[in-house]
Short mmCIF file of C-alpha atoms in Angstrom, two decimals:
data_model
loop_
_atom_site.label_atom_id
_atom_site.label_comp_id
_atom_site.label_asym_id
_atom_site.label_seq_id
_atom_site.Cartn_x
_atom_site.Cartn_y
_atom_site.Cartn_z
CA UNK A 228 -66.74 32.35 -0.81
CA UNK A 229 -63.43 33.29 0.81
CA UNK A 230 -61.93 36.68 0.23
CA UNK A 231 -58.84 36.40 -1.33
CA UNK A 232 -56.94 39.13 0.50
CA UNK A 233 -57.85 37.33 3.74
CA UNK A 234 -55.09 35.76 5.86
CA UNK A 235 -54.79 32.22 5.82
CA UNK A 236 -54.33 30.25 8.60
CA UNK A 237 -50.47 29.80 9.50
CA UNK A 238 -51.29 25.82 10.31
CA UNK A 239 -52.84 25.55 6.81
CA UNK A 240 -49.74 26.73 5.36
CA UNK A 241 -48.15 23.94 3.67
CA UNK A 242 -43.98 25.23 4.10
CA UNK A 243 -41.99 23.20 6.56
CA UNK A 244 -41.10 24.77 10.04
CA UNK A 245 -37.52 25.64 10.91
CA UNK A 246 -37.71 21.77 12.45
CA UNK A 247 -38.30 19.94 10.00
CA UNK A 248 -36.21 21.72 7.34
CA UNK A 249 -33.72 20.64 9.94
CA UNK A 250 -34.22 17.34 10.28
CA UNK A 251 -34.44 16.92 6.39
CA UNK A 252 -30.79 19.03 6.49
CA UNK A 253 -29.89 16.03 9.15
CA UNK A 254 -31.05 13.46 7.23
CA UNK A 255 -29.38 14.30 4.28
CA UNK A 256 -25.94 15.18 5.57
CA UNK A 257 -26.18 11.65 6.89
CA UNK A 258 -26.89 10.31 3.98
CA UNK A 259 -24.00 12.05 2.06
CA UNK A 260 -21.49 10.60 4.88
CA UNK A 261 -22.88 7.70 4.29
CA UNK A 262 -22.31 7.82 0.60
CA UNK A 263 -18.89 9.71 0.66
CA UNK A 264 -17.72 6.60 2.84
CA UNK A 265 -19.16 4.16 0.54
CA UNK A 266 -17.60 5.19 -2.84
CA UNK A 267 -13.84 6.05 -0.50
CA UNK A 268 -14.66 2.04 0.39
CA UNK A 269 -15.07 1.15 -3.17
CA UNK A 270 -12.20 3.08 -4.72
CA UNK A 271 -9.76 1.63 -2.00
CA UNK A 272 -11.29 -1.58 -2.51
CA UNK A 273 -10.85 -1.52 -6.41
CA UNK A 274 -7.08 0.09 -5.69
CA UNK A 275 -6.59 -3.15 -4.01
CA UNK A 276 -8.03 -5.56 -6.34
CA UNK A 277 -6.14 -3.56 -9.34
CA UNK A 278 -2.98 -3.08 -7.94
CA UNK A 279 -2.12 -6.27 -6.38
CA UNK A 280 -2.24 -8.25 -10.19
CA UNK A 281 -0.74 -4.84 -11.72
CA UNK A 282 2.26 -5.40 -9.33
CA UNK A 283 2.68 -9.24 -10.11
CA UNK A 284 2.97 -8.83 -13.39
CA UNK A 285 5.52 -5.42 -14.02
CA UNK A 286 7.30 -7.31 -11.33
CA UNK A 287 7.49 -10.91 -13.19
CA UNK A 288 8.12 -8.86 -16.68
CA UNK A 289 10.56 -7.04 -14.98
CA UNK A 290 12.71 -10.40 -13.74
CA UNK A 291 12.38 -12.01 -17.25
CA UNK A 292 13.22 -8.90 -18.62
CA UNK A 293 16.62 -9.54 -16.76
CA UNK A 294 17.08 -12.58 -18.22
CA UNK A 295 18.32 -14.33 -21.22
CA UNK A 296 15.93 -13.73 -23.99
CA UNK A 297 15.70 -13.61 -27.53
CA UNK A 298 14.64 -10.65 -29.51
CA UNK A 299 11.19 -11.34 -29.94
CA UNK A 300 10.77 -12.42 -26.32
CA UNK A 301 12.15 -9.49 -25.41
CA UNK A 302 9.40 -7.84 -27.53
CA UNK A 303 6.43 -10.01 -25.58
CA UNK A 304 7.58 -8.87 -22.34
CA UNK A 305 7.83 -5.38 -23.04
CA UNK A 306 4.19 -5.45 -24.49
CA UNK A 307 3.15 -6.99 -21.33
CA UNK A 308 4.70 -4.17 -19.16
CA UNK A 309 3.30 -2.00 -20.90
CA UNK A 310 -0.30 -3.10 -21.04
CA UNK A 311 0.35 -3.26 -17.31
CA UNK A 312 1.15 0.46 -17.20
CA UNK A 313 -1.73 1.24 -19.42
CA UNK A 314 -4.14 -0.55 -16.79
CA UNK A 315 -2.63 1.20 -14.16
CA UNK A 316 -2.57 4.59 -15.47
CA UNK A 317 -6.08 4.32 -15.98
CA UNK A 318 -6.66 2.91 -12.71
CA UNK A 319 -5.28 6.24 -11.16
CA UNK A 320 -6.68 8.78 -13.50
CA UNK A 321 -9.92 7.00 -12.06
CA UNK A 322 -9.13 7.61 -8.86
CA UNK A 323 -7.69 11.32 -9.54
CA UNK A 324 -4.38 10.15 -8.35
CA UNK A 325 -0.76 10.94 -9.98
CA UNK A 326 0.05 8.79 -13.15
CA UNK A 327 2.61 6.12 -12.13
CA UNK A 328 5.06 5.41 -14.89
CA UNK A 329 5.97 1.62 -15.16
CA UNK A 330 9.62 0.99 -16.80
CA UNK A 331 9.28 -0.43 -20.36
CA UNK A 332 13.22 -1.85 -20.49
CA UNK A 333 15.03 -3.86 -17.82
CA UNK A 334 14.78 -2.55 -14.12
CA UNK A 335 17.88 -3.80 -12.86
CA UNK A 336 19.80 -2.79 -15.60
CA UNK A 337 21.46 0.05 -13.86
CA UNK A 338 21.33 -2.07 -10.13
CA UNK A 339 24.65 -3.62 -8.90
CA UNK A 340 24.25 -6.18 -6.31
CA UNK A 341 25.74 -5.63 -3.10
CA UNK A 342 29.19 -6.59 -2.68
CA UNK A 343 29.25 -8.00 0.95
CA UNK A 344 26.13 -9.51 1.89
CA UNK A 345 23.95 -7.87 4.12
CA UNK A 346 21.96 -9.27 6.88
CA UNK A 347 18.84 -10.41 5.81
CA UNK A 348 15.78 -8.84 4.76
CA UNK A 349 11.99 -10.35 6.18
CA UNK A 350 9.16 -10.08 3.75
CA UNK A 351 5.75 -10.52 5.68
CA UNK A 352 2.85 -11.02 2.84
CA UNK A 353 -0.14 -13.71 3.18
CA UNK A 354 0.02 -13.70 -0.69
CA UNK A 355 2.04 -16.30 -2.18
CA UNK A 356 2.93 -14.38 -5.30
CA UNK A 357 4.17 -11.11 -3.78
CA UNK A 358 5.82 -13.25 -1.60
CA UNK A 359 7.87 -14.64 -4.73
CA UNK A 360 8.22 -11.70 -6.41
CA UNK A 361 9.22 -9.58 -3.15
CA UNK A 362 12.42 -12.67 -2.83
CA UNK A 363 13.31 -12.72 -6.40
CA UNK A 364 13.45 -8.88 -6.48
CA UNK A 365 15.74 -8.90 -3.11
CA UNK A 366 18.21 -11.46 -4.41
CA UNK A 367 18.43 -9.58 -7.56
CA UNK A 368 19.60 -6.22 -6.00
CA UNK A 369 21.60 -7.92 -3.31
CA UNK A 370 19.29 -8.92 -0.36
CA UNK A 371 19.15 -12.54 1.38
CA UNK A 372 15.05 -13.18 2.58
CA UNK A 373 13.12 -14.83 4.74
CA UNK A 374 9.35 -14.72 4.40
CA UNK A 375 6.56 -14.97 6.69
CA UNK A 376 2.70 -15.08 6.13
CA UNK A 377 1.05 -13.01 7.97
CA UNK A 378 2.26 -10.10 11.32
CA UNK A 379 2.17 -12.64 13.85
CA UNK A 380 4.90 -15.21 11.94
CA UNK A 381 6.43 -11.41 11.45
CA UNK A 382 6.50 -10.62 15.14
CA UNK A 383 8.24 -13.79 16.10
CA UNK A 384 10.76 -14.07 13.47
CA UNK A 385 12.35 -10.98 14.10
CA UNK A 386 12.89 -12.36 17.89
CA UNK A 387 14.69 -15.06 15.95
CA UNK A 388 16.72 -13.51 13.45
CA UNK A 389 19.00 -10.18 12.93
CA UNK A 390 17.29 -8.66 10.16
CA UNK A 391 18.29 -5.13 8.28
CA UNK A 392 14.89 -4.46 7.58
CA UNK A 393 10.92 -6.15 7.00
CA UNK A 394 9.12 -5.51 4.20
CA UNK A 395 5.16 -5.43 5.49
CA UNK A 396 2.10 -5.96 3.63
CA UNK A 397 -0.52 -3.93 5.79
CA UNK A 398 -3.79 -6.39 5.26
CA UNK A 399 -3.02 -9.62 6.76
CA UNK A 400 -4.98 -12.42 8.76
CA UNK A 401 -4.15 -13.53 12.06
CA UNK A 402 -2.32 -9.91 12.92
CA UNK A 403 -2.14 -7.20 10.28
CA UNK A 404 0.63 -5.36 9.35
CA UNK A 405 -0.45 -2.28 11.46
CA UNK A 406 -0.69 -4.07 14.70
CA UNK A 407 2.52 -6.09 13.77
CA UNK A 408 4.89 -3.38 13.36
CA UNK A 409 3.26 -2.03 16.87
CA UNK A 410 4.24 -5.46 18.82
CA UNK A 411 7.69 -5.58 17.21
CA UNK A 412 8.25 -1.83 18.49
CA UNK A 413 6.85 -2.91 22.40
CA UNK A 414 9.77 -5.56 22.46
CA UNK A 415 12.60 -5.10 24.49
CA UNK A 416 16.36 -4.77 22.95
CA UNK A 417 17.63 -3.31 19.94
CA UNK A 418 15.01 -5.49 18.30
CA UNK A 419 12.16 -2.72 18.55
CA UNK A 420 14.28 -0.59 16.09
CA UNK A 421 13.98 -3.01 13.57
CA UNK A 422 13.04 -1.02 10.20
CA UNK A 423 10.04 -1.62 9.15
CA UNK A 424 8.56 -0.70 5.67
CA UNK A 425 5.15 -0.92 4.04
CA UNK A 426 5.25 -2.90 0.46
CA UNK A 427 1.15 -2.93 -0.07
CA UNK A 428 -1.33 -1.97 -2.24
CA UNK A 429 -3.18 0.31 -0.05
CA UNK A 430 -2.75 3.26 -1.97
CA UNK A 431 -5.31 5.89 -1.01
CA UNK A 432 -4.44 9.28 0.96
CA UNK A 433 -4.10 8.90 3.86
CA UNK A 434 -2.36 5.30 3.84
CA UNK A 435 1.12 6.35 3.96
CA UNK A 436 0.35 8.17 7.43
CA UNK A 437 -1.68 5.05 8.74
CA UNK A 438 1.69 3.24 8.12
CA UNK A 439 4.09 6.23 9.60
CA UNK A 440 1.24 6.50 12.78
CA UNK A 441 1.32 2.64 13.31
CA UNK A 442 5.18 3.07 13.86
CA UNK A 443 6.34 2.36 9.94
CA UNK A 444 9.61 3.71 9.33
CA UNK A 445 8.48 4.20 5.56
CA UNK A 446 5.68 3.67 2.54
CA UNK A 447 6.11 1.54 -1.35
CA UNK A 448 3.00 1.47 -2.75
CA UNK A 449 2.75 -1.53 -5.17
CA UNK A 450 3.96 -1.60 -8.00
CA UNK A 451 7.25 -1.08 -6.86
CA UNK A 452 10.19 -0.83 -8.94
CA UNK A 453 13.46 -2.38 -7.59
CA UNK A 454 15.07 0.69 -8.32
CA UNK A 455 12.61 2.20 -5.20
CA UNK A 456 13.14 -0.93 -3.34
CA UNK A 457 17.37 -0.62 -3.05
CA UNK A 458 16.89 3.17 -2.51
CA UNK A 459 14.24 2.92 0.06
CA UNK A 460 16.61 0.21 1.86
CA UNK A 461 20.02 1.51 1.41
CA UNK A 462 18.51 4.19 3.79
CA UNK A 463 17.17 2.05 6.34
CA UNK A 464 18.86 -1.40 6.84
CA UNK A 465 20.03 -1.13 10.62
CA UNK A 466 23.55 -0.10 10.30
CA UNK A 467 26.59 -2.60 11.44
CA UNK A 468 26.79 -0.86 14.99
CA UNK A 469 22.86 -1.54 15.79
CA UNK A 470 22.70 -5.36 13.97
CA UNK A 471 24.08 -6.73 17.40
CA UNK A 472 21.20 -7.18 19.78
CA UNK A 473 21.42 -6.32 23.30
#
């Protein structure tokens, strides 16, 4: 019979070494990166997928809503806005972000147009309804458009055409809207200071200074209100002196 109060053998003892609780620690840190990337994938993804529909229709609702309606139209389109503000208040309380507040009366109610047009403003967007939405909301506030589909149509129009200012989505095919606003700033000329602004549904942190480091001059995360949109380009459409190109 062993004594009790006798030693046991260290390689009988059944506790992990110093190595192996190690590689265990390694192990599971890796696996808790992996994770932590996987859900930041997800949210962004569902952002995306969210925000994108969310923006179509406040942005629709907000055109008829400046339109000729009768009273109980009026009342249909409200309820839609605000069902869409409902969605996307939920969305960010989801995703712990700040609770957007989507108007629930005409937008452009308090928006003059401009009085002399300005030059024109490009909208670069592979989807065909922002794309819409994006023109109608210009021409309402003031803005003649051209539109593009995707960075590369963006990089060669602007070669083409004086414009005060493009409006880029970020996730395009062909050439994104990171690695357009890059090529436009590598031209030569007055072209390369061409203001560029992200309109896009990438939302997350961090997104606004992915636009600013890929040489955005600013960030609208959709839905955008066209109260934001004049604001945002009243302070960057190239000025008179720089519309001339060299």
């Amino acid at each position: 019979m062993t004594d009790p109060q006798t030693p046991q053998d260290p390689e009988s003892n059944s506790s992990l070494s110093h190595l192996e609780i190690a590689e265990f620690m390694r192990h599971w840190q890796e696996a808790e990166k992996s994770a932590q990337h996987s859900r930041q994938q997800l949210f962004a993804a569902l952002s995306r997928g969210v925000r994108g529909p969310v923006s179509h229709i406040s942005g629709m609702a907000g055109l008829l809503m400046d339109s000729e309606l009768t009273a109980a139209q009026q009342e249909c389109v409200q309820a839609v806005q605000a069902a869409s503000s409902d969605l996307l208040r939920f969305l960010s309380q989801l995703l712990g972000e700040s609770t957007p507040q989507l108007a629930a009366q005409n937008p452009y109610a308090e928006l003059r147009p401009q009085q002399l047009p300005p030059d024109r403003v490009l909208v670069a967007d592979d989807d065909a309804t922002s794309r819409t939405l994006a023109a109608r909301m210009l021409e309402r506030i003031g803005y003649p458009c051209d539109v593009v589909v995707n960075g590369l149509e963006a990089v060669k129009a602007v070669q083409k055409q004086v414009y005060c200012a493009v409006l880029m989505d970020c996730q395009m095919p062909a050439m994104d809207g990171y690695q357009a606003t890059r090529a436009i700033r590598q031209l030569t000329g007055k072209v390369c200071e061409t203001p560029v602004i992200a309109l896009t549904a990438n939302a997350m942190e961090g997104d606004d200074l992915a636009c600013l480091v890929a040489g955005m001059d600013d960030y609208l995360a959709k839905p955008v209100n066209p109260k934001q949109l004049s604001m945002v380009l009243a302070k960057w459409a190239l000025p008179e002196d720089k519309r001339k190109r060299a």
